[in-house]
Amino acid sequence: VPRVFSGMQPTSDSLHLGNYLGALRQWVAVQEDHDAFYCVVDLHAITVEVDPRVLRERTRRTAAQYLAAGVDPARSVVFVQSHAPEHAQLAWVLGCLTGFGEASRMTQFKDKSARGGAERSSVGLFTYPVLQAADILLYDADLVPVGEDQRQHLELTRDLAQRFNSRFGRTFVVPQAYILGGTAKIMDLQEPTAKMSKSAASPAGLVDLLDDPKVVAKRIRSAVTDTERDIRFDPEAKPGVSNLLGILAAFTGTTPQAAAEGYAGRGYGDLKADVADAVLAELQPFQERFTALLADPAELDRLLAAGAARAREVSAATLARVHDRVGFLPAA
Ligand code: TYM
């Protein structure tokens, strides 16, 4: 059975529509015919400053959102990255195979460090993609469902796997990114040429999965469109309208082009109302499941502990293989 690995950072109280359509929904779909490992990547979350109490709470909330979306813990392994120390251990080894220049070319690092000032960025932020490669390679993942913004990190992961294999003998599976065309880059509702992101300038461009339904409807109603009136899918000329059509299509199981067809003679207000309805039809039951899961944190923690135990069966074996290959003396 092919393997899948993916993860999200517990860096906010709620995931947003981009996380959901770009990644989480695919996780739920592929768990049907893959051995799946879904991780809450708390080690990645501390690459920027975060309050410890907030991090702990967000780690639980992120895990609960995986489950609320339909990740089935009986089928898929759901766990917290810091519970499997092999992630940090393999990251060290891979870091020693990564070129300084190679890491310097990662656009996510360049963007994030530019925002806070490169001088003040942590070394952890710089080596973030190496840790991500370790996450994936530990589980011999064939497929990694992510959004478009992760393409470069996946390329680095493949390069590192191939480099290790050619230097030390075949050790890692060379994974493939699984990036779905239609929903791989959900745009900010206020600034539809930028991707929807937790670090956006204004929350008005974001739809959080756990937002109050009234807020969700309002954000969609206030989405920036353009001064024309016709509804057609044309991301270049009409980024705002096309983003809404993409979201509508994703929730109604069609293509953005087909979604546009019903709107001849109708206005943007109609489109926005339909988008809000389609989004909320899926979010409301999601929110109910989330609330129920979070009401029992002890059960959630038990589930995560069981997930970590299953994850470590795989990660410990891979790390042992790696240590052997690179020539570490076994502890007697
Ligand atoms: P994170 O938490 O920043 O993002 C989680 C997932 O959401 C996707 N995503 C989007 N997809 C479509 N449109 C958007 N606007 C949008 N914004 C975010 C991201 O592509 C991602 O799939 N580096 C990863 C976390 C990670 C990881 C891994 C992923 C750590 N180790 C191993 C896969 C495998 C990240 O950016 O998470």
XYZ file of C-alpha atoms and ligand atoms in Angstrom:
369
model
C 0.000 0.000 0.000
C 1.483 3.387 -0.935
C 2.320 5.748 1.887
C 1.260 9.344 2.438
C 2.729 11.918 4.794
C 1.684 15.500 5.422
C 1.559 18.070 8.193
C 0.436 21.509 9.254
C 1.844 23.997 11.695
C -0.131 24.714 14.869
C 0.346 28.438 14.367
C -3.221 29.665 14.748
C -6.398 28.796 16.593
C -8.107 27.866 13.352
C -7.007 26.521 10.009
C -8.210 28.568 7.056
C -9.917 27.761 3.794
C -6.568 27.527 1.972
C -5.287 24.878 4.389
C -8.551 23.016 4.009
C -8.981 23.057 0.238
C -5.260 22.937 -0.560
C -4.386 20.087 1.774
C -6.732 18.751 4.457
C -9.478 17.655 2.083
C -6.965 15.709 0.041
C -5.717 14.051 3.219
C -9.190 12.747 3.913
C -9.585 11.492 0.347
C -6.238 9.709 0.042
C -6.460 7.918 3.398
C -8.946 5.569 1.713
C -6.278 3.826 -0.344
C -2.989 4.816 1.339
C -1.240 4.281 4.648
C -1.393 7.834 5.855
C 0.613 9.743 8.476
C -0.725 13.167 9.435
C 1.408 15.201 11.755
C 0.957 18.396 13.765
C 4.363 19.954 13.182
C 5.044 21.742 16.451
C 8.812 21.781 15.912
C 8.208 23.880 12.816
C 5.914 26.179 14.764
C 8.710 27.343 17.092
C 10.812 28.666 14.193
C 9.046 31.928 15.010
C 8.402 33.220 18.519
C 5.335 31.717 20.180
C 3.893 31.639 23.687
C 4.210 28.106 25.196
C 0.641 27.988 26.494
C -0.703 29.114 23.165
C 1.379 26.529 21.303
C 0.097 23.671 23.465
C -3.501 24.725 22.946
C -3.052 25.186 19.204
C -1.422 21.776 18.881
C -4.567 20.141 20.286
C -6.828 22.365 18.228
C -4.954 21.542 15.028
C -5.186 17.804 15.699
C -8.893 18.159 16.466
C -9.411 19.925 13.145
C -7.743 17.063 11.258
C -10.235 14.700 12.869
C -13.212 17.026 12.457
C -12.444 17.224 8.738
C -12.668 13.449 8.459
C -9.186 12.112 9.065
C -9.970 8.743 10.625
C -7.596 7.845 13.451
C -8.470 4.173 13.142
C -7.160 4.231 9.607
C -4.559 7.016 9.559
C -1.803 7.818 12.015
C -2.403 11.229 13.611
C 0.398 12.462 15.839
C 2.450 15.358 17.122
C 5.916 15.871 15.651
C 7.707 16.458 18.976
C 6.420 13.086 20.240
C 8.671 11.368 17.703
C 12.235 12.576 18.416
C 13.458 10.926 15.205
C 12.261 13.973 13.235
C 14.818 16.272 14.846
C 17.466 13.552 14.708
C 17.099 12.884 11.002
C 16.962 16.625 10.334
C 20.485 16.927 11.702
C 21.816 14.283 9.340
C 20.010 15.781 6.341
C 21.207 19.252 7.316
C 24.748 18.003 6.900
C 23.866 17.066 3.323
C 22.206 20.376 2.489
C 24.186 23.159 0.879
C 24.115 26.541 2.554
C 23.372 28.126 -0.816
C 20.695 25.556 -1.531
C 18.877 26.390 1.718
C 19.350 30.112 1.041
C 17.340 29.790 -2.163
C 14.151 28.664 -0.418
C 11.601 31.362 -1.228
C 9.515 30.754 1.903
C 12.554 31.529 4.048
C 13.342 34.583 1.982
C 9.762 35.859 2.339
C 9.450 35.136 6.043
C 12.862 36.467 6.982
C 12.335 39.594 4.889
C 9.210 40.324 6.912
C 10.912 40.210 10.337
C 14.394 41.252 9.220
C 16.879 38.552 8.121
C 19.276 39.436 10.938
C 16.619 38.623 13.538
C 15.401 35.377 11.920
C 16.221 32.161 13.739
C 18.524 29.470 12.386
C 15.505 27.191 12.835
C 13.579 29.209 10.271
C 16.507 28.772 7.904
C 16.657 24.983 8.340
C 12.851 24.594 8.379
C 12.758 22.850 4.960
C 15.392 20.329 6.085
C 13.181 19.340 9.021
C 10.272 19.066 6.603
C 12.339 16.708 4.439
C 13.083 14.612 7.539
C 9.358 14.396 8.342
C 8.585 12.991 4.940
C 11.581 10.699 4.453
C 11.216 9.011 7.855
C 7.972 7.407 6.711
C 9.019 6.330 3.221
C 6.169 8.453 1.918
C 5.336 8.090 -1.763
C 2.944 11.018 -1.823
C 2.786 14.345 -0.004
C -0.524 16.223 -0.342
C 0.177 19.958 0.042
C -0.669 23.323 -1.481
C 1.256 25.010 -4.271
C 3.412 27.008 -1.831
C 5.143 23.798 -0.718
C 6.374 22.763 -4.165
C 9.916 24.051 -3.645
C 10.235 22.308 -0.260
C 9.136 19.078 -1.887
C 11.772 19.498 -4.591
C 14.417 19.926 -1.874
C 13.110 16.796 -0.140
C 13.474 14.815 -3.356
C 16.986 16.177 -3.943
C 18.051 15.244 -0.411
C 16.594 11.739 -0.719
C 18.387 11.192 -4.003
C 21.643 12.639 -2.662
C 21.563 10.422 0.411
C 20.697 7.369 -1.672
C 23.512 7.931 -4.136
C 26.074 8.595 -1.410
C 25.114 5.863 1.068
C 23.067 3.367 -0.945
C 19.339 3.194 -1.464
C 17.748 4.214 1.847
C 14.878 6.594 1.186
C 11.822 6.528 -1.035
C 11.902 9.595 -3.297
C 8.506 11.178 -2.617
C 6.196 13.043 -4.928
C 4.231 16.192 -4.213
C 0.488 15.739 -4.604
C -0.760 19.182 -5.566
C -4.269 19.468 -6.985
C -4.543 22.083 -9.717
C -7.883 23.652 -8.869
C -7.446 24.305 -5.156
C -3.673 24.376 -4.673
C -3.649 28.135 -4.189
C -6.684 29.744 -2.592
C -6.356 33.508 -2.729
C -6.887 36.194 -0.103
C -10.436 37.562 -0.387
C -9.285 41.166 -0.044
C -6.129 40.846 -2.100
C -6.909 38.139 -4.668
C -3.439 38.211 -6.242
C -1.885 36.986 -2.949
C -2.466 33.557 -1.411
C -4.724 33.254 1.598
C -2.364 33.161 4.561
C -2.353 33.292 8.352
C 0.146 36.125 8.177
C -2.037 38.288 5.903
C -2.141 42.002 6.585
C -5.861 41.950 7.369
C -8.065 39.121 8.701
C -10.786 40.305 6.303
C -9.139 38.339 3.491
C -9.267 35.087 5.441
C -11.955 32.501 6.033
C -11.100 30.559 9.171
C -12.723 27.147 9.453
C -13.777 27.913 13.013
C -15.116 31.399 12.368
C -18.666 32.179 13.330
C -20.931 31.441 10.323
C -22.019 35.088 10.277
C -18.385 36.192 10.005
C -17.765 33.676 7.219
C -20.756 34.968 5.256
C -19.674 38.565 5.779
C -16.093 37.928 4.665
C -17.318 36.271 1.485
C -19.877 39.004 0.853
C -17.115 41.617 1.222
C -14.662 39.819 -1.073
C -12.930 42.085 -3.572
C -14.095 41.440 -7.150
C -13.750 43.945 -10.006
C -15.702 46.687 -11.750
C -17.052 44.475 -14.546
C -20.249 42.566 -14.121
C -19.799 39.277 -15.946
C -19.016 36.102 -14.085
C -16.383 34.010 -15.817
C -13.306 32.049 -14.792
C -10.266 34.086 -15.800
C -7.645 34.229 -13.008
C -5.468 36.735 -14.892
C -8.116 39.328 -15.674
C -10.536 38.533 -12.862
C -8.606 37.137 -9.880
C -11.281 37.888 -7.256
C -14.206 36.385 -9.157
C -12.107 33.421 -10.268
C -11.061 32.712 -6.682
C -14.721 32.662 -5.626
C -15.565 30.350 -8.534
C -12.708 28.068 -7.525
C -13.988 27.877 -3.959
C -17.565 27.288 -5.129
C -16.425 24.570 -7.513
C -14.434 22.813 -4.802
C -17.415 22.683 -2.469
C -19.916 21.648 -5.123
C -17.724 19.085 -6.852
C -17.440 20.746 -10.228
C -14.946 22.843 -12.198
C -14.683 26.650 -11.900
C -15.626 26.969 -15.579
C -18.747 24.881 -15.106
C -19.576 26.744 -11.893
C -19.512 30.019 -13.850
C -22.060 28.843 -16.392
C -25.143 29.268 -14.254
C -24.589 32.983 -13.748
C -25.544 34.493 -17.096
C -27.468 37.669 -16.352
C -26.866 37.426 -12.612
C -24.587 39.535 -10.436
C -21.659 39.153 -8.050
C -24.044 39.293 -5.113
C -25.696 36.061 -6.256
C -22.350 34.360 -6.712
C -21.170 35.414 -3.247
C -24.378 34.208 -1.621
C -23.955 30.808 -3.281
C -20.295 30.596 -2.237
C -21.217 31.407 1.371
C -23.968 28.754 1.354
C -21.674 26.103 -0.103
C -18.868 26.860 2.343
C -21.135 26.949 5.377
C -22.901 23.713 4.453
C -19.572 21.970 5.002
C -18.193 24.167 7.807
C -21.113 23.928 10.173
C -20.932 20.153 10.721
C -17.135 20.494 10.814
C -17.433 23.016 13.641
C -19.810 20.774 15.583
C -17.407 17.847 15.356
C -14.518 20.096 16.391
C -16.354 21.347 19.468
C -17.189 17.808 20.545
C -13.578 16.669 20.108
C -12.141 19.607 22.015
C -14.559 19.042 24.871
C -12.597 15.899 25.769
C -8.902 16.865 25.712
C -7.870 13.750 27.647
C -9.313 11.533 24.913
C -7.630 13.658 22.270
C -4.286 13.305 24.066
C -4.766 9.529 24.294
C -5.424 9.396 20.588
C -2.283 11.407 19.872
C -0.202 9.195 22.166
C -1.427 6.108 20.300
C -0.630 7.849 17.012
C 2.888 8.671 18.184
C 3.480 5.041 19.163
C 2.467 3.892 15.667
C 4.528 6.629 14.020
C 7.619 5.710 16.016
C 7.488 2.098 14.884
C 8.283 3.429 11.439
C 10.441 6.450 12.255
C 12.722 4.574 14.660
C 13.386 1.876 12.062
C 14.197 4.443 9.389
C 16.503 6.392 11.681
C 18.354 3.205 12.676
C 18.859 2.453 8.973
C 20.179 5.978 8.412
C 22.572 5.854 11.374
C 23.943 2.592 10.118
C 24.410 3.945 6.590
C 26.255 7.095 7.649
C 28.617 5.094 9.863
C 27.524 5.894 13.420
C 28.825 3.325 15.900
C 25.857 1.462 17.361
C 25.349 1.941 21.102
C 26.282 -1.463 22.510
P 1.305 25.246 6.822
O 0.748 24.988 8.157
O 1.867 26.602 6.556
O 0.227 24.944 5.696
C -0.530 23.757 5.770
C -0.989 23.333 4.385
O -1.885 24.281 3.813
C -1.465 24.611 2.490
N -1.864 25.995 2.202
C -2.610 26.365 1.151
N -3.154 25.670 0.130
C -3.880 26.346 -0.773
N -4.077 27.688 -0.722
C -3.568 28.430 0.264
N -3.774 29.740 0.314
C -2.779 27.774 1.266
N -2.131 28.194 2.384
C -1.582 27.090 2.948
C 0.033 24.433 2.527
O 0.557 24.257 1.240
C 0.182 23.201 3.379
O -0.018 22.037 2.617
N 5.688 23.395 5.502
C 4.323 22.913 5.731
C 4.210 22.097 6.979
C 4.995 20.828 6.944
C 4.810 19.732 6.048
C 5.775 18.767 6.416
C 3.952 19.499 4.991
C 5.998 20.485 7.767
N 6.476 19.242 7.454
C 5.875 17.546 5.721
C 4.057 18.291 4.305
C 5.007 17.331 4.669
C 3.429 24.142 5.789
O 3.661 25.101 5.112
O 2.390 24.134 6.626
